[in-house]
Amino acid sequence: MRLLITGGTGFVGRRLVERALQADHEVMVISRDPERARRVLPEAVRVADDAMDFVSAAPEAIVNLAGEPIADRRWSDSQKTRLVESRRHATRDIVALCEQLAAEDRAPRVLVSGSAMGFYGDQGDREVGEETPPHDEFAHRLCLAWEQEAQKAAAFGVRVAVLRIGLVLDAGGGTLAKLLPPFRLGLGGRLGDGRQYMPWIHREDLVAAIEFLLDGDGLEGAFNGSAPAPVTNAEFTRALGRHLHRPTRLCVPAPLLKLGLGEMSRLLLTGAKMKPVRLQEAGFTFRYPTLDDALAAIVSH
Ligand SMILES: NC(=O)c1ccc[n+]([C@@H]2O[C@H](COP(=O)([O-])OP(=O)(O)OC[C@H]3O[C@@H](n4cnc5c(N)ncnc54)[C@H](OP(=O)(O)O)[C@@H]3O)[C@@H](O)[C@H]2O)c1
């Protein structure tokens, strides 16, 4: 299969690229910095900075993961604009490529496009499936804009699946790269009252879910991309401490996080008990269904 990936240099994208090459797919990546991308990606990957550079290659499938990192900077008005617009632009370029290819009768079969648990906003402790009405807040509007842009590819005969991704866990990046150093020093602790849900997914399962959606004829619309056993922040904190054999008695008070991070503190202090209802109904099975399974595999490495 000829597979085009945006965000292929990122934490998720790099693993997707590796597995796609192992499966003998032809892999293409759009990156803002092709030189850097060529340095970090395997040689077999074709890299360009413009979606239209791939018209002649006519990708059969597209995975869209590019976007400004959500938790790297405080959410000032300009940073919020960057978070939304980076995703809309990357997605719009992909849709324009689909339009061009459709005009030549070579439209891609499928687009799997990123979204996040933030689509649902703060949901307290109720179970959240794909049909649960979202809570209107910035994270919801960000994901909605991203999903709506991706859905436009359907007009060109492309099957569109959006994946509402939970916290991606693995060694070497993502959330755990930030959490492991303090936890290893025994400085880990719950955030606020710790009752907020943190849907999570092992990176291998996320990449497998992307592959499942690429292959699964008829799978379209929104899919929750997180393990079937979401945990609260307090449970996550205790589990990580247990796997590292470190105490986790500390607590970062909510007012301190709000003061330090402003609105971005909602990423840490609110959440959704998100369940992968549609993925499981479609027959997807998780290699790491529980947090203990995932942490045992990651931390023991
Ligand atoms: N990791 C998680 O826990 C998690 C959870 C929920 C949702 N997600 C979403 O899933 C996607 C993939 O996650 P990830 O962890 O692999 O992300 P990542 O490591 O931050 O990589 C995203 C890629 O997007 C590109 N990018 C970064 N800033 C950009 C900007 N301002 N404009 C356009 N492109 C930009 C970069 O590629 P180039 O530098 O090569 O252009 C980067 O490699 C992201 O969109 C993320 O929001 C991730």
Tab-separated table of C-alpha atoms in Angstrom, residues 8-191:
chain	number	residue	atom	x	y	z
A	8	GLY	CA	5.377	11.083	10.714
A	9	THR	CA	8.341	12.488	12.652
A	10	GLY	CA	6.356	12.594	15.925
A	11	PHE	CA	6.092	10.167	18.831
A	12	VAL	CA	3.207	8.204	17.285
A	13	GLY	CA	4.159	8.784	13.648
A	14	ARG	CA	7.690	7.400	13.980
A	15	ARG	CA	6.371	4.056	15.256
A	16	LEU	CA	3.673	3.985	12.571
A	17	VAL	CA	6.356	4.576	9.922
A	18	GLU	CA	8.493	1.706	11.289
A	19	ARG	CA	5.610	-0.753	11.345
A	20	ALA	CA	4.396	0.292	7.892
A	21	LEU	CA	7.869	-0.304	6.442
A	22	GLN	CA	8.043	-3.700	8.174
A	23	ALA	CA	4.726	-4.541	6.494
A	24	ASP	CA	6.306	-3.622	3.117
A	25	HIS	CA	4.199	-0.534	2.555
A	26	GLU	CA	5.553	2.371	0.546
A	27	VAL	CA	5.791	5.217	3.083
A	28	MET	CA	5.643	8.967	2.428
A	29	VAL	CA	5.832	11.694	5.066
A	30	ILE	CA	4.912	15.380	4.986
A	31	SER	CA	7.139	17.402	7.321
A	32	ARG	CA	7.711	21.124	7.801
A	33	ASP	CA	11.442	20.385	7.878
A	34	PRO	CA	12.213	17.672	5.317
A	35	GLU	CA	15.961	17.717	6.025
A	36	ARG	CA	15.451	17.001	9.693
A	37	ALA	CA	12.771	14.433	8.857
A	38	ARG	CA	15.180	12.585	6.550
A	39	ARG	CA	17.681	12.436	9.406
A	40	VAL	CA	15.196	10.944	11.907
A	41	LEU	CA	13.267	8.647	9.562
A	42	PRO	CA	14.467	5.459	7.827
A	43	GLU	CA	16.023	5.989	4.407
A	44	ALA	CA	13.193	4.239	2.560
A	45	VAL	CA	10.729	7.005	3.500
A	46	ARG	CA	9.972	9.647	0.877
A	47	VAL	CA	9.744	13.096	2.497
A	48	ALA	CA	8.370	16.438	1.262
A	49	ASP	CA	7.004	19.593	2.855
A	50	ASP	CA	3.996	19.997	0.582
A	51	ALA	CA	1.077	17.573	0.191
A	52	MET	CA	0.886	18.423	-3.525
A	53	ASP	CA	4.362	16.915	-3.992
A	54	PHE	CA	2.629	13.552	-3.613
A	55	VAL	CA	0.093	13.960	-6.448
A	56	SER	CA	2.100	11.790	-8.827
A	57	ALA	CA	2.715	9.162	-6.113
A	58	ALA	CA	-1.094	8.942	-5.542
A	59	PRO	CA	-1.227	7.585	-1.977
A	60	GLU	CA	-3.901	4.955	-1.393
A	61	ALA	CA	-4.201	5.755	2.317
A	62	ILE	CA	-3.438	8.780	4.483
A	63	VAL	CA	-2.831	9.092	8.229
A	64	ASN	CA	-3.035	12.651	9.543
A	65	LEU	CA	-1.299	13.298	12.877
A	66	ALA	CA	0.432	16.687	12.478
A	67	GLY	CA	-0.186	19.533	14.887
A	68	GLU	CA	1.394	21.913	17.360
A	69	PRO	CA	2.065	20.023	20.648
A	70	ILE	CA	-0.853	20.562	23.026
A	71	ALA	CA	0.987	20.786	26.341
A	72	ASP	CA	4.292	22.470	25.499
A	73	ARG	CA	3.231	26.094	26.163
A	74	ARG	CA	0.648	27.991	28.161
A	75	TRP	CA	-2.598	28.458	26.272
A	76	SER	CA	-2.364	32.166	25.463
A	77	ASP	CA	-4.782	33.377	22.790
A	78	SER	CA	-2.035	33.184	20.163
A	79	GLN	CA	-1.015	29.679	21.259
A	80	LYS	CA	-4.650	28.529	21.098
A	81	THR	CA	-4.834	29.865	17.546
A	82	ARG	CA	-1.637	27.986	16.711
A	83	LEU	CA	-3.009	24.739	18.200
A	84	VAL	CA	-6.161	24.960	16.070
A	85	GLU	CA	-4.723	26.411	12.885
A	86	SER	CA	-1.708	24.055	12.680
A	87	ARG	CA	-4.130	21.109	12.600
A	88	ARG	CA	-6.600	22.780	10.252
A	89	HIS	CA	-3.881	23.751	7.782
A	90	ALA	CA	-2.245	20.320	7.739
A	91	THR	CA	-5.660	18.698	7.294
A	92	ARG	CA	-6.808	21.193	4.649
A	93	ASP	CA	-3.679	20.403	2.607
A	94	ILE	CA	-4.486	16.692	2.785
A	95	VAL	CA	-8.087	17.326	1.713
A	96	ALA	CA	-6.837	19.448	-1.209
A	97	LEU	CA	-4.622	16.521	-2.238
A	98	CYS	CA	-7.660	14.197	-2.069
A	99	GLU	CA	-9.625	16.630	-4.242
A	100	GLN	CA	-6.846	16.788	-6.815
A	101	LEU	CA	-6.469	13.004	-6.912
A	102	ALA	CA	-10.242	12.509	-7.115
A	103	ALA	CA	-10.293	14.789	-10.184
A	104	GLU	CA	-7.829	12.330	-11.765
A	105	ASP	CA	-9.898	9.341	-10.565
A	106	ARG	CA	-7.124	8.277	-8.183
A	107	ALA	CA	-8.569	9.364	-4.806
A	108	PRO	CA	-7.111	7.654	-1.719
A	109	ARG	CA	-9.295	4.897	-0.307
A	110	VAL	CA	-9.109	6.065	3.285
A	111	LEU	CA	-8.060	8.904	5.592
A	112	VAL	CA	-7.440	8.152	9.276
A	113	SER	CA	-7.226	11.504	10.999
A	114	GLY	CA	-6.195	12.379	14.538
A	115	SER	CA	-8.392	13.821	17.240
A	116	ALA	CA	-8.225	13.500	21.011
A	117	MET	CA	-10.079	12.655	24.198
A	118	GLY	CA	-10.343	16.435	24.595
A	119	PHE	CA	-13.201	16.236	22.083
A	120	TYR	CA	-15.494	15.347	24.999
A	121	GLY	CA	-14.231	18.047	27.389
A	122	ASP	CA	-14.708	17.507	31.115
A	123	GLN	CA	-17.102	14.589	31.707
A	124	GLY	CA	-16.667	13.909	35.434
A	125	ASP	CA	-16.956	10.179	36.121
A	126	ARG	CA	-19.584	9.159	33.553
A	127	GLU	CA	-18.632	6.578	30.904
A	128	VAL	CA	-17.920	8.169	27.566
A	129	GLY	CA	-18.624	6.459	24.240
A	130	GLU	CA	-18.491	8.034	20.799
A	131	GLU	CA	-22.114	9.222	21.125
A	132	THR	CA	-21.667	11.041	24.447
A	133	PRO	CA	-22.463	14.753	24.062
A	134	PRO	CA	-19.311	16.852	24.504
A	135	HIS	CA	-18.783	19.558	27.102
A	136	ASP	CA	-18.142	22.837	25.306
A	137	GLU	CA	-14.659	24.148	26.112
A	138	PHE	CA	-11.458	24.932	24.225
A	139	ALA	CA	-10.247	21.317	23.901
A	140	HIS	CA	-13.623	20.331	22.421
A	141	ARG	CA	-13.615	23.182	19.908
A	142	LEU	CA	-10.035	22.332	18.897
A	143	CYS	CA	-10.865	18.679	18.210
A	144	LEU	CA	-14.165	19.550	16.520
A	145	ALA	CA	-12.422	21.917	14.092
A	146	TRP	CA	-9.812	19.224	13.350
A	147	GLU	CA	-12.426	16.505	12.765
A	148	GLN	CA	-14.661	18.737	10.624
A	149	GLU	CA	-11.739	19.610	8.366
A	150	ALA	CA	-10.898	15.900	7.920
A	151	GLN	CA	-14.530	14.963	7.179
A	152	LYS	CA	-14.384	17.171	4.072
A	153	ALA	CA	-12.340	14.447	2.336
A	154	ALA	CA	-15.494	12.277	2.271
A	155	ALA	CA	-16.868	14.532	-0.487
A	156	PHE	CA	-14.109	13.135	-2.743
A	157	GLY	CA	-15.033	9.502	-2.143
A	158	VAL	CA	-12.500	8.968	0.659
A	159	ARG	CA	-13.536	6.887	3.686
A	160	VAL	CA	-12.816	9.064	6.720
A	161	ALA	CA	-12.200	7.720	10.243
A	162	VAL	CA	-11.201	10.051	13.093
A	163	LEU	CA	-9.457	8.638	16.117
A	164	ARG	CA	-10.005	10.380	19.475
A	165	ILE	CA	-6.696	9.499	21.048
A	166	GLY	CA	-6.066	9.112	24.800
A	167	LEU	CA	-2.711	9.688	26.524
A	168	VAL	CA	-0.193	7.706	24.520
A	169	LEU	CA	2.151	5.650	26.678
A	170	ASP	CA	5.520	4.219	25.704
A	171	ALA	CA	9.175	4.729	26.479
A	172	GLY	CA	11.090	7.492	24.731
A	173	GLY	CA	8.490	10.244	24.486
A	174	GLY	CA	4.970	11.446	25.157
A	175	THR	CA	3.530	11.773	28.655
A	176	LEU	CA	5.783	9.199	30.290
A	177	ALA	CA	8.947	11.038	29.192
A	178	LYS	CA	7.709	13.917	31.382
A	179	LEU	CA	6.459	11.780	34.269
A	180	LEU	CA	9.220	9.215	34.673
A	181	PRO	CA	12.030	11.523	35.920
A	182	PRO	CA	10.104	12.966	38.911
A	183	PHE	CA	8.460	9.621	39.703
A	184	ARG	CA	11.861	7.885	39.655
A	185	LEU	CA	13.047	10.431	42.214
A	186	GLY	CA	10.059	9.600	44.433
A	187	LEU	CA	8.503	12.977	43.618
A	188	GLY	CA	5.428	11.591	41.868
A	189	GLY	CA	2.000	12.440	43.199
A	190	ARG	CA	-1.600	12.919	42.259
A	191	LEU	CA	-2.862	16.121	40.678
